[in-house]
Short mmCIF file of C-alpha atoms in Angstrom, two decimals:
data_model
loop_
_atom_site.label_atom_id
_atom_site.label_comp_id
_atom_site.label_asym_id
_atom_site.label_seq_id
_atom_site.Cartn_x
_atom_site.Cartn_y
_atom_site.Cartn_z
CA UNK A 8 -239.90 184.21 -30.91
CA UNK A 9 -242.72 184.68 -28.06
CA UNK A 10 -242.42 186.43 -24.71
CA UNK A 11 -244.45 185.04 -21.89
CA UNK A 12 -244.88 186.32 -18.48
CA UNK A 13 -245.45 183.26 -15.77
CA UNK A 14 -247.17 184.49 -12.69
CA UNK A 15 -245.00 187.65 -12.30
CA UNK A 16 -245.51 189.54 -8.63
CA UNK A 17 -243.45 192.04 -7.47
CA UNK A 18 -243.00 193.90 -4.29
CA UNK A 19 -240.42 197.05 -3.21
CA UNK A 20 -240.54 196.30 0.55
CA UNK A 21 -243.91 196.52 1.91
CA UNK A 22 -245.62 197.74 -1.19
CA UNK A 23 -247.28 195.13 -3.37
CA UNK A 24 -246.59 196.91 -7.15
CA UNK A 25 -247.80 193.58 -9.01
CA UNK A 26 -249.39 190.35 -8.59
CA UNK A 27 -249.76 186.90 -10.53
CA UNK A 28 -249.03 188.70 -13.99
CA UNK A 29 -249.55 185.81 -16.95
CA UNK A 30 -249.53 186.85 -20.30
CA UNK A 31 -248.01 185.64 -23.71
CA UNK A 32 -246.76 188.06 -26.41
CA UNK A 33 -246.81 186.20 -29.88
CA UNK A 34 -244.46 187.03 -32.51
CA UNK A 35 -244.98 189.47 -34.80
CA UNK A 36 -247.33 191.48 -32.79
CA UNK A 37 -247.61 194.46 -30.38
CA UNK A 38 -249.10 194.18 -27.33
CA UNK A 39 -249.73 197.39 -25.63
CA UNK A 40 -249.89 197.78 -21.58
CA UNK A 41 -252.31 200.32 -20.12
CA UNK A 42 -253.19 201.50 -16.49
CA UNK A 43 -253.45 204.28 -14.10
CA UNK A 44 -250.20 205.66 -13.12
CA UNK A 45 -248.27 204.03 -11.06
CA UNK A 46 -249.71 200.53 -11.56
CA UNK A 47 -246.23 198.64 -12.35
CA UNK A 48 -245.68 198.84 -16.27
CA UNK A 49 -242.93 199.98 -16.67
CA UNK A 50 -241.65 198.03 -13.71
CA UNK A 51 -242.76 195.41 -15.72
CA UNK A 52 -241.34 196.03 -18.98
CA UNK A 53 -237.89 196.51 -17.11
CA UNK A 54 -238.53 192.72 -15.73
CA UNK A 55 -239.15 191.51 -19.27
CA UNK A 56 -235.84 192.89 -20.51
CA UNK A 57 -233.90 191.85 -17.61
CA UNK A 58 -232.89 194.99 -16.44
CA UNK A 59 -234.87 194.23 -12.78
CA UNK A 60 -236.10 191.02 -10.98
CA UNK A 61 -239.26 190.24 -10.00
CA UNK A 62 -239.64 189.12 -6.33
CA UNK A 63 -241.86 185.93 -8.25
CA UNK A 64 -242.50 184.22 -11.31
CA UNK A 65 -240.56 184.43 -14.59
CA UNK A 66 -240.24 185.78 -17.83
CA UNK A 67 -239.65 183.26 -20.64
CA UNK A 68 -238.64 183.61 -24.17
CA UNK A 69 -240.15 180.64 -26.33
CA UNK A 70 -238.09 179.66 -29.18
CA UNK A 71 -235.08 181.22 -30.63
CA UNK A 72 -234.47 184.53 -31.84
CA UNK A 73 -233.83 184.95 -35.66
CA UNK A 74 -229.73 184.21 -36.49
CA UNK A 75 -228.75 187.75 -37.30
CA UNK A 76 -230.06 189.12 -34.18
CA UNK A 77 -227.68 190.93 -31.82
CA UNK A 78 -230.25 191.72 -29.07
CA UNK A 79 -232.89 190.04 -28.75
CA UNK A 80 -235.03 192.53 -26.16
CA UNK A 81 -234.40 195.84 -27.17
CA UNK A 82 -235.49 199.29 -25.31
CA UNK A 83 -236.89 202.76 -26.50
CA UNK A 84 -236.93 204.47 -23.84
CA UNK A 85 -239.38 207.20 -22.85
CA UNK A 86 -236.42 209.99 -23.04
CA UNK A 87 -234.58 208.67 -25.74
CA UNK A 88 -230.84 207.99 -23.85
CA UNK A 89 -228.98 209.00 -26.77
CA UNK A 90 -225.34 209.80 -25.88
CA UNK A 91 -225.06 213.54 -26.15
CA UNK A 92 -221.29 213.36 -27.17
CA UNK A 93 -222.18 211.15 -30.12
CA UNK A 94 -223.13 212.07 -33.35
CA UNK A 95 -226.21 210.49 -34.84
CA UNK A 96 -224.41 207.55 -36.12
CA UNK A 97 -222.18 207.38 -33.17
CA UNK A 98 -225.43 206.50 -31.37
CA UNK A 99 -225.84 203.82 -33.54
CA UNK A 100 -222.49 202.37 -34.24
CA UNK A 101 -222.37 202.05 -29.90
CA UNK A 102 -224.81 199.12 -29.95
CA UNK A 103 -222.72 197.50 -32.98
CA UNK A 104 -219.32 198.10 -31.85
CA UNK A 105 -219.47 195.59 -28.92
CA UNK A 106 -220.33 192.90 -31.51
CA UNK A 107 -217.32 193.43 -33.21
CA UNK A 108 -219.50 195.38 -36.13
CA UNK A 109 -217.16 197.93 -37.40
CA UNK A 110 -216.57 199.94 -40.67
CA UNK A 111 -218.19 199.17 -43.61
CA UNK A 112 -220.77 196.71 -42.34
CA UNK A 113 -221.61 198.89 -39.44
CA UNK A 114 -222.05 201.86 -42.43
CA UNK A 115 -224.35 199.64 -44.47
CA UNK A 116 -226.42 198.73 -41.00
CA UNK A 117 -226.57 202.39 -40.34
CA UNK A 118 -227.48 203.62 -43.90
CA UNK A 119 -230.34 201.06 -43.52
CA UNK A 120 -231.95 201.90 -40.61
CA UNK A 121 -231.40 205.50 -40.91
CA UNK A 122 -233.22 205.59 -44.37
CA UNK A 123 -235.77 203.35 -42.75
CA UNK A 124 -236.57 206.32 -39.98
CA UNK A 125 -235.89 208.86 -42.91
CA UNK A 126 -233.04 210.25 -40.62
CA UNK A 127 -230.18 209.74 -43.83
CA UNK A 128 -229.34 213.53 -44.27
CA UNK A 129 -228.82 213.83 -39.99
CA UNK A 130 -225.97 211.25 -39.63
CA UNK A 131 -223.43 213.94 -38.31
CA UNK A 132 -225.95 215.88 -36.19
CA UNK A 133 -225.36 216.04 -32.75
CA UNK A 134 -228.29 214.93 -30.28
CA UNK A 135 -228.90 218.66 -28.98
CA UNK A 136 -229.14 219.71 -32.56
CA UNK A 137 -232.33 217.31 -33.34
CA UNK A 138 -235.85 217.98 -32.31
CA UNK A 139 -237.81 215.38 -29.79
CA UNK A 140 -239.40 213.54 -32.75
CA UNK A 141 -235.93 212.94 -34.72
CA UNK A 142 -234.38 212.19 -31.23
CA UNK A 143 -236.90 209.37 -31.00
CA UNK A 144 -236.78 208.26 -34.38
CA UNK A 145 -232.82 208.08 -33.62
CA UNK A 146 -233.56 205.70 -30.83
CA UNK A 147 -236.14 203.69 -32.60
CA UNK A 148 -233.23 203.28 -35.44
CA UNK A 149 -230.56 202.37 -32.77
CA UNK A 150 -232.87 199.96 -31.67
CA UNK A 151 -233.67 198.80 -35.05
CA UNK A 152 -229.82 198.55 -35.64
CA UNK A 153 -229.46 195.41 -33.54
CA UNK A 154 -232.17 193.59 -35.34
CA UNK A 155 -234.36 193.08 -32.34
CA UNK A 156 -236.58 189.61 -31.58
CA UNK A 157 -238.74 191.89 -29.36
CA UNK A 158 -239.19 195.78 -28.82
CA UNK A 159 -239.78 197.07 -25.19
CA UNK A 160 -240.95 200.39 -25.84
CA UNK A 161 -241.19 202.42 -22.70
CA UNK A 162 -243.88 205.09 -23.26
CA UNK A 163 -241.48 206.15 -26.39
CA UNK A 164 -244.17 208.87 -27.46
CA UNK A 165 -244.92 210.29 -23.96
CA UNK A 166 -241.73 212.84 -23.94
CA UNK A 167 -243.49 214.78 -27.27
CA UNK A 168 -245.95 217.23 -28.14
CA UNK A 169 -249.06 215.81 -29.61
CA UNK A 170 -248.65 215.95 -33.30
CA UNK A 171 -245.14 214.83 -33.26
CA UNK A 172 -247.04 212.01 -31.60
CA UNK A 173 -249.53 211.64 -34.49
CA UNK A 174 -246.10 211.82 -36.78
CA UNK A 175 -244.44 209.10 -34.86
CA UNK A 176 -247.28 206.36 -34.59
CA UNK A 177 -247.61 206.80 -38.43
CA UNK A 178 -244.31 205.76 -38.74
CA UNK A 179 -244.23 203.35 -36.05
CA UNK A 180 -247.47 201.65 -38.13
CA UNK A 181 -245.19 201.99 -41.45
CA UNK A 182 -242.35 200.25 -39.93
CA UNK A 183 -244.00 197.53 -38.70
CA UNK A 184 -246.04 196.86 -41.72
CA UNK A 185 -242.96 196.76 -43.90
CA UNK A 186 -241.52 194.18 -41.48
CA UNK A 187 -243.69 193.24 -39.10
CA UNK A 188 -241.78 193.31 -35.26
CA UNK A 189 -242.99 192.00 -31.66
CA UNK A 190 -243.19 194.72 -29.49
CA UNK A 191 -244.65 195.36 -25.61
CA UNK A 192 -245.86 198.86 -25.66
CA UNK A 193 -246.01 200.87 -22.68
CA UNK A 194 -248.38 203.76 -22.53
CA UNK A 195 -250.91 205.77 -20.41
CA UNK A 196 -252.06 207.44 -24.04
CA UNK A 197 -255.34 205.19 -24.99
CA UNK A 198 -255.03 206.71 -28.16
CA UNK A 199 -251.68 205.59 -28.87
CA UNK A 200 -252.71 201.96 -27.38
CA UNK A 201 -255.48 201.81 -29.81
CA UNK A 202 -253.39 203.02 -32.29
CA UNK A 203 -250.85 200.69 -32.65
CA UNK A 204 -251.77 197.26 -30.12
CA UNK A 205 -253.12 194.16 -31.50
CA UNK A 206 -253.84 193.48 -28.04
CA UNK A 207 -254.28 196.01 -25.22
CA UNK A 208 -253.39 194.84 -21.77
CA UNK A 209 -255.51 196.72 -19.25
CA UNK A 210 -253.52 196.62 -15.62
CA UNK A 211 -255.46 197.66 -12.38
CA UNK A 212 -254.05 200.25 -9.71
CA UNK A 213 -251.30 198.95 -7.42
CA UNK A 214 -250.84 196.16 -6.61
CA UNK A 215 -251.10 196.04 -10.75
CA UNK A 216 -253.00 193.00 -12.13
CA UNK A 217 -254.87 192.05 -15.37
CA UNK A 218 -258.16 192.79 -15.90
CA UNK A 219 -258.45 192.43 -19.46
CA UNK A 220 -257.13 191.65 -22.63
CA UNK A 221 -258.75 194.00 -25.56
CA UNK A 222 -257.97 192.11 -29.00
CA UNK A 223 -258.20 194.52 -32.25
CA UNK A 224 -258.31 192.66 -35.34
CA UNK A 225 -258.47 195.89 -37.45
CA UNK A 226 -255.04 196.08 -39.10
CA UNK A 227 -252.85 198.61 -38.13
CA UNK A 228 -252.63 200.13 -41.24
CA UNK A 229 -255.98 200.71 -41.77
CA UNK A 230 -256.21 202.23 -38.58
CA UNK A 231 -256.37 205.97 -38.89
CA UNK A 232 -256.97 209.46 -36.81
CA UNK A 233 -260.47 209.79 -35.04
CA UNK A 234 -261.45 206.19 -35.93
CA UNK A 235 -264.63 205.03 -34.93
CA UNK A 236 -264.21 201.71 -34.39
CA UNK A 237 -261.03 202.52 -32.40
CA UNK A 238 -263.16 205.47 -30.79
CA UNK A 239 -265.73 202.79 -29.46
CA UNK A 240 -262.37 200.42 -28.27
CA UNK A 241 -261.02 203.40 -26.18
CA UNK A 242 -264.06 204.61 -24.73
CA UNK A 243 -264.32 200.83 -23.55
CA UNK A 244 -260.86 201.31 -22.01
CA UNK A 245 -261.61 204.50 -20.49
CA UNK A 246 -264.51 203.21 -18.82
CA UNK A 247 -262.66 200.26 -17.20
CA UNK A 248 -260.07 202.78 -16.16
CA UNK A 249 -261.68 206.12 -14.86
CA UNK A 250 -262.50 204.95 -11.36
CA UNK A 251 -258.93 203.78 -10.79
CA UNK A 252 -257.40 206.51 -12.61
CA UNK A 253 -259.21 208.69 -10.52
CA UNK A 254 -258.05 206.56 -7.23
CA UNK A 255 -254.99 206.28 -8.42
CA UNK A 256 -254.77 210.40 -8.45
CA UNK A 257 -256.01 210.70 -5.25
CA UNK A 258 -253.29 208.59 -3.67
CA UNK A 259 -250.24 209.64 -1.58
CA UNK A 260 -247.50 208.46 -2.54
CA UNK A 261 -245.23 206.42 -0.09
CA UNK A 262 -241.24 206.91 -0.84
CA UNK B 2 -270.35 248.07 -20.30
CA UNK B 3 -270.04 251.64 -19.35
CA UNK B 4 -270.12 254.86 -21.81
CA UNK B 5 -266.75 256.19 -20.18
CA UNK B 6 -264.10 257.01 -22.22
CA UNK B 7 -261.02 253.93 -22.31
CA UNK B 8 -257.62 254.86 -21.53
CA UNK B 9 -254.92 252.98 -23.55
CA UNK B 10 -251.76 252.60 -21.86
CA UNK B 11 -248.70 250.16 -22.87
CA UNK B 12 -248.22 247.19 -20.79
CA UNK B 13 -245.34 247.90 -18.21
CA UNK B 14 -242.11 245.61 -19.13
CA UNK B 15 -241.22 243.29 -16.09
CA UNK B 16 -239.35 240.66 -17.45
CA UNK B 17 -235.65 241.96 -17.37
CA UNK B 18 -232.24 240.88 -15.67
CA UNK B 19 -231.66 237.85 -13.92
CA UNK B 20 -230.15 236.54 -16.78
CA UNK B 21 -226.50 237.13 -17.10
CA UNK B 22 -224.86 237.72 -20.94
CA UNK B 23 -221.13 237.96 -21.69
CA UNK B 24 -220.19 242.00 -21.74
CA UNK B 25 -216.89 241.98 -23.51
CA UNK B 26 -213.78 244.16 -21.92
CA UNK B 27 -215.26 245.33 -18.71
CA UNK B 28 -213.22 242.69 -16.57
CA UNK B 29 -210.00 244.36 -18.66
CA UNK B 30 -211.47 248.00 -18.00
CA UNK B 31 -211.74 247.41 -14.46
CA UNK B 32 -207.78 246.25 -14.15
CA UNK B 33 -207.05 248.99 -16.30
CA UNK B 34 -208.50 251.61 -14.04
CA UNK B 35 -207.40 250.08 -10.84
CA UNK B 36 -204.08 250.21 -12.44
CA UNK B 37 -204.17 253.57 -13.60
CA UNK B 38 -205.84 254.71 -9.92
CA UNK B 39 -202.73 253.31 -7.98
CA UNK B 40 -200.29 254.87 -10.60
CA UNK B 41 -201.76 258.35 -10.19
CA UNK B 42 -201.92 257.83 -6.09
CA UNK B 43 -198.59 256.87 -5.78
CA UNK B 44 -197.35 259.51 -8.25
CA UNK B 45 -199.12 262.49 -6.69
CA UNK B 46 -198.18 260.80 -2.99
CA UNK B 47 -201.90 260.35 -1.54
CA UNK B 48 -200.69 256.46 -1.46
CA UNK B 49 -197.31 256.20 0.31
CA UNK B 50 -194.09 254.44 -1.73
CA UNK B 51 -194.34 251.89 1.44
CA UNK B 52 -198.45 250.90 0.81
CA UNK B 53 -198.25 249.94 -2.77
CA UNK B 54 -195.17 249.99 -5.33
CA UNK B 55 -195.95 252.14 -8.57
CA UNK B 56 -197.17 250.03 -11.43
CA UNK B 57 -194.83 251.57 -13.57
CA UNK B 58 -191.73 250.79 -11.64
CA UNK B 59 -192.89 247.02 -11.09
CA UNK B 60 -193.32 247.03 -15.11
CA UNK B 61 -189.80 247.95 -15.08
CA UNK B 62 -188.81 245.40 -12.64
CA UNK B 63 -190.70 243.26 -15.32
CA UNK B 64 -188.45 244.50 -17.99
CA UNK B 65 -185.06 243.74 -15.80
CA UNK B 66 -186.06 240.32 -14.88
CA UNK B 67 -186.84 239.62 -18.49
CA UNK B 68 -183.63 241.22 -20.56
CA UNK B 69 -181.57 239.37 -17.20
CA UNK B 70 -182.51 236.49 -18.22
CA UNK B 71 -183.17 235.65 -14.86
CA UNK B 72 -187.18 235.59 -16.11
CA UNK B 73 -186.56 232.12 -17.87
CA UNK B 74 -184.35 230.81 -14.66
CA UNK B 75 -187.09 231.35 -12.46
CA UNK B 76 -190.12 230.19 -14.57
CA UNK B 77 -188.40 227.17 -15.99
CA UNK B 78 -188.03 225.23 -12.64
CA UNK B 79 -191.35 226.80 -11.30
CA UNK B 80 -193.00 225.41 -14.39
CA UNK B 81 -191.80 221.85 -14.37
CA UNK B 82 -192.49 221.52 -10.71
CA UNK B 83 -196.10 222.68 -11.45
CA UNK B 84 -196.31 220.74 -14.53
CA UNK B 85 -194.98 217.49 -12.65
CA UNK B 86 -196.51 217.45 -9.45
CA UNK B 87 -200.20 218.83 -10.78
CA UNK B 88 -199.77 215.94 -13.57
CA UNK B 89 -199.15 212.97 -10.54
CA UNK B 90 -201.90 214.70 -8.48
CA UNK B 91 -204.22 215.24 -11.31
CA UNK B 92 -203.77 211.78 -12.98
CA UNK B 93 -203.94 209.94 -9.73
CA UNK B 94 -207.05 211.67 -8.27
CA UNK B 95 -208.73 211.41 -11.60
CA UNK B 96 -207.98 207.39 -11.43
CA UNK B 97 -209.47 207.04 -7.55
CA UNK B 98 -211.81 208.98 -8.28
CA UNK B 99 -213.26 206.83 -10.85
CA UNK B 100 -212.62 203.74 -8.85
CA UNK B 101 -214.72 205.21 -6.11
CA UNK B 102 -217.42 206.27 -8.47
CA UNK B 103 -217.71 202.95 -9.37
CA UNK B 104 -216.63 200.21 -6.75
CA UNK B 105 -218.86 200.29 -3.49
CA UNK B 106 -216.01 198.85 -1.33
CA UNK B 107 -213.44 201.18 -2.72
CA UNK B 108 -215.96 204.50 -1.96
CA UNK B 109 -216.57 202.64 1.35
CA UNK B 110 -212.78 202.57 2.09
CA UNK B 111 -211.39 205.62 0.57
CA UNK B 112 -214.19 208.30 1.02
CA UNK B 113 -213.30 208.75 4.76
CA UNK B 114 -209.68 208.94 4.26
CA UNK B 115 -210.24 211.47 1.50
CA UNK B 116 -212.73 213.48 3.67
CA UNK B 117 -210.03 213.13 6.55
CA UNK B 118 -206.80 214.17 3.91
CA UNK B 119 -208.67 217.11 2.35
CA UNK B 120 -208.94 219.94 4.95
CA UNK B 121 -204.77 219.42 6.22
CA UNK B 122 -203.09 222.38 4.43
CA UNK B 123 -200.85 220.50 2.52
CA UNK B 124 -198.38 223.27 3.42
CA UNK B 125 -197.69 221.99 7.11
CA UNK B 126 -196.88 218.70 5.69
CA UNK B 127 -193.72 220.30 4.24
CA UNK B 128 -191.21 218.98 6.62
CA UNK B 129 -192.69 215.49 6.79
CA UNK B 130 -192.41 215.46 2.66
CA UNK B 131 -188.83 216.87 2.79
CA UNK B 132 -187.82 213.81 5.00
CA UNK B 133 -189.46 211.61 2.89
CA UNK B 134 -188.51 212.86 -0.36
CA UNK B 135 -185.39 214.81 0.31
CA UNK B 136 -185.00 218.64 0.37
CA UNK B 137 -184.69 218.44 -3.95
CA UNK B 138 -187.44 218.30 -6.44
CA UNK B 139 -188.91 215.44 -4.90
CA UNK B 140 -190.31 217.09 -1.76
CA UNK B 141 -191.80 220.16 -4.31
CA UNK B 142 -193.32 217.47 -6.39
CA UNK B 143 -194.90 215.61 -3.69
CA UNK B 144 -196.23 218.85 -2.19
CA UNK B 145 -198.20 219.96 -5.32
CA UNK B 146 -199.27 216.07 -6.67
CA UNK B 147 -200.72 215.77 -2.73
CA UNK B 148 -202.30 219.27 -2.70
CA UNK B 149 -204.20 218.76 -6.20
CA UNK B 150 -205.30 214.76 -5.42
CA UNK B 151 -207.78 215.36 -2.92
CA UNK B 152 -210.00 218.13 -4.63
CA UNK B 153 -209.13 216.30 -7.84
CA UNK B 154 -211.18 213.06 -6.37
CA UNK B 155 -213.69 214.67 -5.06
CA UNK B 156 -214.92 215.92 -8.05
CA UNK B 157 -213.80 213.17 -10.24
CA UNK B 158 -216.31 211.18 -8.08
CA UNK B 159 -219.06 213.54 -7.76
CA UNK B 160 -219.13 213.86 -11.67
CA UNK B 161 -219.03 209.98 -12.03
CA UNK B 162 -222.02 209.61 -9.74
CA UNK B 163 -223.85 212.57 -11.34
CA UNK B 164 -224.02 210.75 -14.73
CA UNK B 165 -227.07 209.94 -16.20
CA UNK B 166 -228.29 206.57 -15.04
CA UNK B 167 -230.81 206.38 -17.83
CA UNK B 168 -227.84 206.32 -20.04
CA UNK B 169 -226.06 203.98 -18.33
CA UNK B 170 -229.53 201.07 -18.17
CA UNK B 171 -229.38 202.00 -22.28
CA UNK B 172 -225.99 200.49 -22.53
CA UNK B 173 -226.67 197.27 -20.36
CA UNK B 174 -230.07 197.21 -22.55
CA UNK B 175 -228.34 196.73 -25.29
CA UNK B 176 -225.86 194.49 -23.85
CA UNK B 177 -222.69 196.42 -23.66
CA UNK B 178 -219.72 195.03 -21.75
CA UNK B 179 -218.77 196.45 -17.94
CA UNK B 180 -215.64 197.99 -19.85
CA UNK B 181 -217.40 199.31 -22.88
CA UNK B 182 -220.17 201.23 -20.29
CA UNK B 183 -217.22 202.73 -18.27
CA UNK B 184 -215.30 203.81 -21.09
CA UNK B 185 -218.12 204.77 -23.76
CA UNK B 186 -220.81 206.01 -21.33
CA UNK B 187 -219.35 206.94 -17.79
CA UNK B 188 -215.98 208.74 -18.66
CA UNK B 189 -217.36 211.20 -21.15
CA UNK B 190 -220.58 212.02 -19.11
CA UNK B 191 -218.15 212.76 -16.21
CA UNK B 192 -215.92 214.72 -18.09
CA UNK B 193 -217.43 218.18 -17.46
CA UNK B 194 -217.49 217.74 -13.60
CA UNK B 195 -213.71 216.31 -13.79
CA UNK B 196 -212.94 219.61 -15.92
CA UNK B 197 -214.54 221.81 -13.53
CA UNK B 198 -212.68 219.95 -10.70
CA UNK B 199 -209.19 220.44 -12.46
CA UNK B 200 -209.72 224.22 -12.79
CA UNK B 201 -209.79 224.34 -8.69
CA UNK B 202 -207.19 221.59 -8.70
CA UNK B 203 -204.73 223.65 -10.91
CA UNK B 204 -205.25 227.16 -8.98
CA UNK B 205 -204.80 225.36 -5.72
CA UNK B 206 -201.21 223.63 -7.51
CA UNK B 207 -199.80 227.17 -8.40
CA UNK B 208 -200.50 228.47 -4.35
CA UNK B 209 -198.31 225.60 -3.54
CA UNK B 210 -195.94 226.02 -5.89
CA UNK B 211 -195.07 229.28 -3.85
CA UNK B 212 -195.34 226.81 -0.43
CA UNK B 213 -193.04 224.28 -1.95
CA UNK B 214 -190.29 226.97 -3.00
CA UNK B 215 -190.08 228.16 0.35
CA UNK B 216 -187.31 225.37 1.34
CA UNK B 217 -184.36 224.70 -0.72
CA UNK B 218 -185.18 226.42 -4.00
CA UNK B 219 -182.71 228.79 -5.67
CA UNK B 220 -184.79 229.55 -8.35
CA UNK B 221 -188.50 229.47 -9.07
CA UNK B 222 -190.95 232.16 -8.64
CA UNK B 223 -191.79 231.29 -5.24
CA UNK B 224 -188.17 232.03 -4.21
CA UNK B 225 -188.26 234.51 -5.79
CA UNK B 226 -191.34 236.48 -4.37
CA UNK B 227 -190.17 234.92 -0.87
CA UNK B 228 -186.49 236.78 -1.19
CA UNK B 229 -188.31 239.70 -2.30
CA UNK B 230 -190.79 239.93 0.88
CA UNK B 231 -188.18 239.59 3.22
CA UNK B 232 -186.47 242.08 2.05
CA UNK B 233 -189.39 244.41 1.32
CA UNK B 234 -188.66 244.73 -2.06
CA UNK B 235 -192.67 245.51 -3.14
CA UNK B 236 -191.59 245.96 -6.95
CA UNK B 237 -189.91 242.77 -7.49
CA UNK B 238 -192.81 240.90 -4.89
CA UNK B 239 -195.19 242.32 -7.47
CA UNK B 240 -193.85 241.60 -10.12
CA UNK B 241 -193.61 237.74 -9.02
CA UNK B 242 -197.55 238.41 -7.87
CA UNK B 243 -198.13 238.91 -11.50
CA UNK B 244 -196.41 236.20 -13.13
CA UNK B 245 -198.33 234.14 -10.80
CA UNK B 246 -201.65 235.62 -11.39
CA UNK B 247 -200.54 235.61 -15.47
CA UNK B 248 -199.85 231.55 -14.71
CA UNK B 249 -203.55 231.48 -13.07
CA UNK B 250 -205.22 232.92 -16.15
CA UNK B 251 -203.03 230.78 -18.34
CA UNK B 252 -204.29 227.34 -16.82
CA UNK B 253 -207.89 228.33 -16.30
CA UNK B 254 -207.86 229.66 -20.23
CA UNK B 255 -206.34 226.35 -21.33
CA UNK B 256 -208.81 224.38 -19.60
CA UNK B 257 -211.63 226.92 -21.04
CA UNK B 258 -210.27 225.53 -24.20
CA UNK B 259 -210.34 221.94 -23.67
CA UNK B 260 -213.91 222.29 -22.55
CA UNK B 261 -214.79 224.02 -25.69
CA UNK B 262 -212.92 221.27 -27.62
CA UNK B 263 -214.17 217.99 -25.47
CA UNK B 264 -217.69 219.56 -24.27
CA UNK B 265 -218.92 220.68 -27.75
CA UNK B 266 -221.57 218.54 -27.45
CA UNK B 267 -223.32 220.16 -24.33
CA UNK B 268 -226.06 222.90 -25.14
#
């Protein structure tokens, strides 16, 4: 299933946030969205998953999601959004219960996604016992449990320290290599974008518009820490963004 | 760098305090000291018998109350009134509070009403309740229920408002039904606030219990205290007050236990 954005524009009152975004994310690929803070990239992600409505334009699902897919558009949130009163297992079963999946069937799915995120030993732990990296792995396991057609990742690594971030990037690459998934990945971290993105969409500052779409052909599993090819792309991205990032930083917030 | 001899000093520690820790037994020690002080004062005479009763006499009165079987006779109707009234008020209060938290129309309609009812001293309405519900148990249940209702409503809708919105968005993004979101996300998320509201509501219920027993109650802790009060029988008055205090300690202890069980997930 592909995702197509068709002329998306949005404003909050008098503030224009996004202007005429056209983009298509093909199946099995990761599209990273980068841009200065306040450029509307997280808002765009909320449009894609139907959590908010744009003032103009539409988000289209092209094709049908796979038959066993419970929730085609599935988010991974920056602050994990785990229910603190449920164990790791309970947090995953939460998203299965509403689809009538309980008992042995649920256990099979839970065991599978926990194994894929290397969390099998922590099924009964409460979120307060887990480190940030583990919490985000639980959130990823929960997303995998509903077998999504498209993963919508809203700065999933931004709340983690830089070492944990490296480890989780490796985890995400390993997950994708085993079973390629489609993802829209919003981040402000260019290193993440060049490690995980097949295409990198650079947004301008408010009102957000697409400035450039950079394609990286190097396969994900061949990319590594401090890869010179990636550094070149990263530098190109930073050259595109630097002035805007500075201008965005100097802007007053009108709320 | 100069050649003058350098002196080495330990860096002064200045990071202490502002971090309350549990100190076991201090509360009990303060209580025991106060009681002993009063006992000593009343025995030696610098506290006159008209000011305070001797703690030992109060204890003796308590013993009599127990051995004569009057304690049970007073406690059973009081506890029944407290439990029935508080259970009614708290459950309706939690229900209404959740509705206010979830539905904008109900909120717009009921929040001003609750704000208007909240400051009314419920005791002032006792005659009204007697007319509506009769002089028997009905009016007593109603008074206690009404008094616990308002603080419970306010605490509950505040707690529902404070549920982390990102968790609700998460539920929506996974396609959970409205009922599932309320049952599995909103209610457990509001539980800490609801329980701390109940702590206050139950204390108010005990206060109102005495007020309710001012009218037409033959037995009950409130009736016992009022009778002792009108006779200036300070020993019995204090014995009754101690029972009320113990009831307060007991309810807050029970809520503490429930919190420990239900809110284990909190940091």
